[in-house]
N, CA and C of each residue as an Amber inpcrd file, in Angstrom:
protein
   342
  21.4740000 195.0690000 -42.8290000  20.3270000 196.0790000 -42.8440000
  18.9770000 195.3050000 -43.1060000  18.0690000 195.5250000 -42.0300000
  16.6580000 195.2280000 -42.7040000  16.0370000 195.9900000 -43.7430000
  14.9240000 195.5270000 -44.3110000  14.1830000 196.4580000 -45.2400000
  13.7040000 197.4990000 -44.2820000  13.6340000 198.5780000 -45.0670000
  13.2980000 200.1570000 -44.3350000  11.8810000 200.1620000 -45.0380000
  10.9420000 200.5510000 -44.1310000   9.6620000 200.9580000 -44.8910000
   9.5550000 202.5170000 -44.2060000   9.2350000 203.2090000 -45.2270000
   8.8160000 204.7380000 -44.8590000   7.2830000 204.9610000 -45.2680000
   6.6210000 205.3920000 -44.1870000   5.1930000 205.9010000 -44.4180000
   4.9260000 207.2960000 -43.7410000   3.7900000 207.7410000 -44.3450000
   3.6750000 209.1040000 -43.9120000   2.9190000 209.2750000 -42.6400000
   3.3960000 210.1880000 -41.9490000   2.7130000 210.5000000 -40.7420000
   1.3650000 211.2430000 -40.8350000   0.4350000 210.6910000 -40.0000000
  -0.9940000 211.0450000 -40.2570000  -0.9580000 212.4370000 -39.6630000
  -2.1000000 213.2200000 -39.9780000  -2.1910000 214.3480000 -39.6240000
  -1.6510000 215.8200000 -40.2930000  -1.2160000 215.6890000 -41.2200000
  -0.4410000 216.4870000 -41.8110000  -1.4300000 217.5070000 -42.6950000
  -0.8870000 218.9340000 -42.7270000  -1.4780000 219.8590000 -43.3870000
  -0.8010000 219.8740000 -44.9470000  -1.5740000 220.5520000 -46.0740000
  -0.9700000 220.8520000 -47.1200000  -1.6580000 222.1750000 -47.5670000
  -0.9720000 223.1800000 -47.9240000  -1.4060000 224.7030000 -48.2920000
  -2.5640000 225.0540000 -47.3860000  -2.3560000 224.9790000 -46.0840000
  -3.2160000 225.3810000 -45.1430000  -4.4480000 224.4450000 -44.8990000
  -4.6980000 223.4160000 -45.7970000  -5.7500000 222.6230000 -45.5130000
  -5.4310000 221.1220000 -44.5070000  -6.4150000 220.6810000 -44.1500000
  -6.1840000 219.4600000 -43.6570000  -6.7910000 219.4530000 -42.2340000
  -6.3650000 218.6360000 -41.3470000  -5.2500000 217.3950000 -41.3940000
  -5.7040000 216.5070000 -42.3630000  -4.7080000 215.8940000 -42.8580000
  -5.0200000 214.8530000 -43.8110000  -4.2040000 213.5600000 -43.3610000
  -4.4600000 212.3600000 -44.0060000  -3.5710000 211.3460000 -43.9040000
  -3.4460000 210.7610000 -45.4250000  -2.0710000 210.0790000 -45.3650000
  -2.0670000 209.4080000 -46.9530000  -2.6780000 208.0960000 -47.0230000
  -3.5970000 207.8660000 -47.8830000  -4.4500000 206.7530000 -48.2490000
  -3.4700000 205.5440000 -48.3330000  -2.3600000 205.7490000 -49.2100000
  -1.5740000 204.5780000 -49.8380000  -0.6380000 204.2550000 -48.2770000
  -0.4190000 205.2110000 -47.5720000   0.3830000 204.6800000 -46.1950000
  -0.6070000 203.8820000 -45.2850000  -1.8010000 204.4690000 -45.2500000
  -2.8830000 203.5190000 -44.5280000  -3.1460000 202.1200000 -45.0170000
  -3.0650000 201.7780000 -46.1260000  -3.1930000 200.5030000 -46.7150000
  -2.2660000 199.6560000 -46.0650000  -0.6290000 200.1230000 -46.3100000
   0.2980000 199.3490000 -45.7800000   0.3290000 199.1010000 -44.0900000
  -0.0860000 200.3860000 -43.6030000  -0.1690000 200.2780000 -42.0670000
  -1.4400000 199.3540000 -41.7600000  -2.4370000 199.1800000 -42.3920000
  -3.5340000 198.0480000 -42.1750000  -2.5240000 196.7890000 -42.0960000
  -1.8990000 196.4250000 -43.1740000  -1.0990000 195.0390000 -43.1290000
  -0.3780000 194.7500000 -42.1300000   0.3880000 195.8110000 -41.6820000
   1.2140000 196.0220000 -40.3760000   0.2620000 195.5870000 -39.0540000
  -1.1540000 196.1910000 -39.0220000  -1.7760000 195.7720000 -37.9870000
  -2.3180000 194.3360000 -37.9910000  -2.5390000 194.0110000 -39.2650000
  -3.1730000 192.3820000 -39.3560000  -1.9440000 191.3260000 -38.9970000
  -0.6560000 192.0410000 -39.2280000   0.5070000 190.9580000 -39.0880000
   1.6820000 191.8800000 -38.2610000   1.3160000 192.0630000 -36.9480000
   2.0650000 192.9670000 -36.1340000   3.7940000 192.1650000 -36.0820000
   3.7110000 191.0800000 -36.4840000   5.0690000 190.3650000 -36.4790000
   6.1630000 191.0850000 -37.4580000   5.4530000 191.6900000 -38.6290000
   6.3830000 192.2950000 -39.5990000   7.2000000 193.5320000 -39.0140000
   6.7120000 194.3130000 -37.8440000   7.2830000 195.1890000 -37.2320000
   8.9790000 194.6720000 -36.6180000   8.7570000 193.4020000 -36.3570000
  10.1580000 192.7250000 -35.8900000  11.1650000 192.6050000 -36.9360000
  10.4270000 192.2360000 -38.1690000  11.0680000 191.7390000 -39.3030000
  11.7840000 193.0640000 -40.1790000  11.0800000 194.3310000 -40.2010000
  11.5590000 195.3150000 -41.1110000  11.4960000 196.5800000 -40.2910000
  12.3180000 197.7340000 -40.5710000  12.2560000 198.7880000 -39.7400000
  11.1320000 199.9200000 -40.4760000  10.2690000 200.3930000 -39.5380000
   9.2870000 201.1650000 -40.0600000   9.4260000 202.6370000 -39.4490000
   9.4890000 203.5310000 -40.5130000   9.7220000 204.8880000 -40.2340000
   8.4860000 205.8030000 -40.3720000   8.1640000 206.6720000 -39.8610000
   7.2640000 207.7050000 -40.1850000   7.9250000 209.1530000 -40.4320000
   7.5150000 209.6100000 -41.4440000   8.1220000 210.8720000 -42.1480000
   7.1630000 211.9170000 -42.0680000   7.5760000 213.1790000 -41.8300000
   6.6580000 214.4070000 -42.1570000   6.4680000 214.5700000 -43.5280000
   5.2120000 215.1910000 -43.7580000   4.7690000 215.4250000 -45.0780000
   5.7380000 216.5270000 -45.8400000   6.1420000 217.4560000 -45.2270000
   6.8720000 218.7400000 -46.0180000   8.2370000 218.0540000 -46.6950000
   8.3800000 218.6480000 -47.8180000   9.7350000 218.0940000 -48.5470000
  10.7670000 219.3450000 -48.1610000  12.0420000 219.0740000 -48.1880000
  12.5910000 217.9550000 -48.4800000  12.2410000 216.6480000 -47.3820000
  12.3540000 215.6180000 -47.9810000  12.1630000 214.4660000 -47.2240000
  13.7220000 213.7090000 -46.9310000  14.4380000 214.1500000 -46.1440000
  16.0630000 213.8820000 -46.2970000  16.3460000 212.4220000 -46.2990000
  15.7180000 211.5510000 -45.2400000  15.9730000 210.2420000 -45.2650000
  15.9560000 209.6770000 -46.5420000  14.7970000 209.9760000 -47.2980000
  14.8640000 209.4410000 -48.6640000  15.5360000 209.9510000 -49.5780000
  15.9090000 211.1990000 -49.6130000  16.8370000 211.8340000 -50.3760000
  18.2510000 211.1390000 -50.2200000  18.6360000 210.8070000 -48.9140000
  19.9140000 210.3440000 -48.5390000  20.0510000 208.6450000 -49.2170000
  18.8560000 207.9520000 -49.0870000  18.8270000 206.8250000 -49.6050000
  18.7620000 206.5100000 -50.9990000  17.9040000 207.3160000 -51.5970000
  17.4370000 207.2220000 -53.0100000  17.7070000 208.1730000 -53.9560000
  17.7200000 209.1820000 -53.4550000  18.0640000 210.6680000 -54.1820000
  16.9030000 211.5200000 -54.2450000  17.1430000 212.8050000 -54.8290000
  16.2360000 213.6270000 -54.7580000  14.9070000 213.4910000 -55.5360000
  14.9260000 212.7420000 -56.6290000  13.8380000 212.5550000 -57.2210000
  12.7570000 211.4210000 -56.5170000  13.1770000 210.6120000 -55.4990000
  12.3370000 209.8240000 -55.0240000  11.9600000 210.1610000 -53.5990000
  10.8920000 210.9960000 -53.3380000  10.5930000 211.3040000 -51.9980000
   9.1910000 211.0380000 -51.8190000   8.5570000 210.0890000 -52.8040000
   7.1680000 209.6180000 -52.4320000   7.0830000 208.5190000 -51.5230000
   5.8500000 208.5380000 -50.7480000   5.5770000 207.4980000 -49.7740000
   4.2880000 206.8250000 -50.0500000   3.9020000 205.8410000 -49.7230000
   4.9220000 204.9790000 -49.1540000   6.1740000 204.2700000 -49.8960000
   7.2610000 203.9230000 -49.1480000   8.3370000 203.4190000 -49.9470000
   8.9400000 202.1970000 -48.9830000   9.3630000 201.1490000 -49.7990000
  10.0240000 200.3060000 -48.9460000  11.5200000 200.1250000 -49.8290000
  12.5580000 200.2900000 -48.9170000  13.5830000 200.0100000 -49.3860000
  14.2970000 198.8640000 -48.8690000  14.8380000 197.7530000 -49.9400000
  15.0330000 196.5620000 -49.5140000  16.5400000 196.3750000 -48.8380000
  16.4720000 195.6770000 -47.7760000  17.9960000 195.4150000 -47.3360000
  18.9710000 194.6760000 -48.0750000  20.1180000 194.6170000 -47.8040000
  21.1800000 194.0550000 -48.6670000  20.8110000 192.6790000 -48.6210000
  20.2850000 191.9840000 -47.5500000  20.2390000 190.5180000 -47.5010000
  18.5260000 190.0630000 -48.0690000  17.8220000 190.9860000 -48.5100000
  16.5180000 190.6670000 -48.9050000  16.6140000 189.8900000 -50.1870000
  15.8200000 188.8500000 -50.3670000  15.6370000 188.1210000 -51.6550000
  14.3520000 188.1500000 -52.2710000  14.1240000 188.2580000 -53.5020000
  13.0070000 188.3330000 -54.0180000  12.3720000 186.9570000 -54.4350000
  11.0890000 186.7740000 -54.0560000  10.7490000 185.4670000 -54.2190000
   9.9050000 185.2840000 -55.4730000   9.5910000 186.3870000 -56.0840000
   8.7970000 186.1220000 -57.1220000   9.1460000 187.2670000 -58.2260000
   9.6740000 186.6930000 -59.3250000  10.1970000 187.7520000 -60.3030000
   8.9940000 188.5390000 -60.8220000   7.7920000 188.3270000 -60.5840000
   6.8710000 189.2750000 -60.8650000   6.4240000 190.4570000 -60.2140000
   7.2090000 190.6710000 -58.9450000   7.2320000 191.9140000 -58.1170000
   8.5960000 192.5790000 -58.6660000   8.5430000 193.4460000 -59.4980000
   9.8760000 193.9380000 -60.0600000  10.0700000 195.1840000 -59.1310000
  11.5210000 195.4900000 -58.7110000  11.9930000 196.4770000 -58.0110000
  12.3120000 197.7440000 -58.9260000  12.4090000 198.7200000 -58.3820000
  12.8410000 199.9250000 -59.1210000  14.3680000 200.0280000 -58.3080000
  15.2980000 200.8590000 -59.0080000  16.6400000 200.8710000 -58.3810000
  17.0960000 202.4250000 -58.4230000  17.6730000 202.6220000 -57.4010000
  18.4910000 204.1080000 -57.2120000  19.7690000 203.8350000 -56.2750000
  20.6620000 204.5760000 -56.5160000  21.7900000 204.5790000 -55.7310000
  22.1660000 203.1710000 -55.3410000  22.0950000 202.1470000 -56.2820000
  22.4620000 200.7540000 -55.9410000  21.5660000 200.1240000 -54.9050000
  20.4670000 200.7070000 -54.7500000  19.3550000 200.0710000 -53.7220000
  18.0790000 199.8920000 -54.6820000  17.5610000 198.6780000 -54.1190000
  16.2950000 198.1360000 -54.5910000  15.2980000 198.7280000 -53.7980000
  14.1170000 199.2160000 -54.3520000  13.0220000 199.7510000 -53.6200000
  11.7040000 199.5330000 -54.6300000  10.4760000 199.4740000 -53.6280000
   9.2580000 199.5590000 -53.9120000   8.5850000 200.9620000 -53.5110000
   7.9770000 201.6390000 -54.4140000   7.3090000 202.9650000 -54.1780000
   5.8510000 202.9470000 -54.4070000   5.2310000 201.8030000 -54.6140000
   3.7550000 201.4610000 -55.0070000   3.1110000 200.6330000 -53.6610000
   1.9960000 200.9260000 -53.0910000   1.6740000 200.3030000 -52.1750000
   1.2860000 198.9020000 -52.3190000   0.5970000 198.5780000 -53.5490000
   0.5600000 197.1540000 -54.0010000   1.6570000 196.4420000 -53.8640000
   2.3840000 196.7220000 -54.6590000   3.7450000 196.1110000 -54.7590000
   4.3510000 195.8660000 -53.3210000   4.2660000 196.8890000 -52.3100000
   4.9170000 196.5100000 -51.3260000   4.1250000 195.5180000 -50.2540000
   2.9300000 195.6620000 -50.4720000   2.0270000 194.8120000 -49.8450000
   2.3610000 193.2640000 -50.1720000   2.1820000 193.1780000 -51.7730000
   2.7290000 192.0360000 -52.3540000   3.9710000 191.2060000 -52.0400000
   5.2150000 192.4270000 -52.1980000   6.3500000 191.7610000 -51.5800000
   6.5390000 191.2050000 -50.0390000   5.7670000 192.0160000 -49.2440000
   5.8810000 191.6490000 -47.9090000   5.0560000 190.1230000 -47.5100000
   4.0580000 190.0730000 -48.6820000   3.4310000 188.7430000 -48.2880000
   4.0060000 187.5470000 -48.6620000   5.0620000 187.7080000 -50.1310000
   5.6890000 186.7870000 -50.5460000   6.9370000 186.5770000 -49.6050000
   7.4300000 187.5240000 -49.3080000   8.8580000 187.5650000 -48.6090000
   8.6630000 186.7960000 -47.1510000   7.6430000 187.1720000 -46.5580000
   7.2630000 186.6020000 -45.0440000   6.2840000 185.7340000 -44.9580000
   5.7800000 185.0430000 -46.4230000   4.8030000 184.0670000 -46.1360000
   3.7160000 184.1280000 -45.4690000   3.1930000 185.2170000 -46.2060000
   1.8350000 185.5480000 -45.5170000   0.8550000 185.5740000 -46.3870000
  -0.4810000 185.6900000 -46.1570000  -1.6050000 185.7150000 -47.0390000
  -1.5200000 186.7520000 -48.2030000  -1.8570000 186.6970000 -49.1280000
  -1.9530000 187.7460000 -50.1770000  -3.4160000 188.4330000 -49.8950000
  -3.3290000 189.6770000 -50.7590000  -4.9930000 190.2960000 -50.7200000
  -5.5310000 189.6970000 -51.8110000  -6.8600000 189.4800000 -51.4900000
  -7.8410000 188.9650000 -52.4680000  -8.5750000 189.7460000 -53.1670000
């Protein structure tokens, strides 16, 4: 299984206000636009704003529905111990956009943010 990246679909409403976009998802989306080859190396999913967010519940459990989130594939290797993962249901994941970008840079040997 490839790494699974979940981003918020833009244009959502919340409590009747909006439309909005998720700033953290935009940051990771920007990296995908700078390095389009990443879309071939990971699976990217766009999910709707309302909860429950079933794909995340199925993968990580009820308490982990925030986005962006990157769930590491079984064969993924960590290249730097400084980028620590979280764990739920036996899966390693990142739910912080900076750590997601750092991991992608290290794993796929891309430039890092300056």
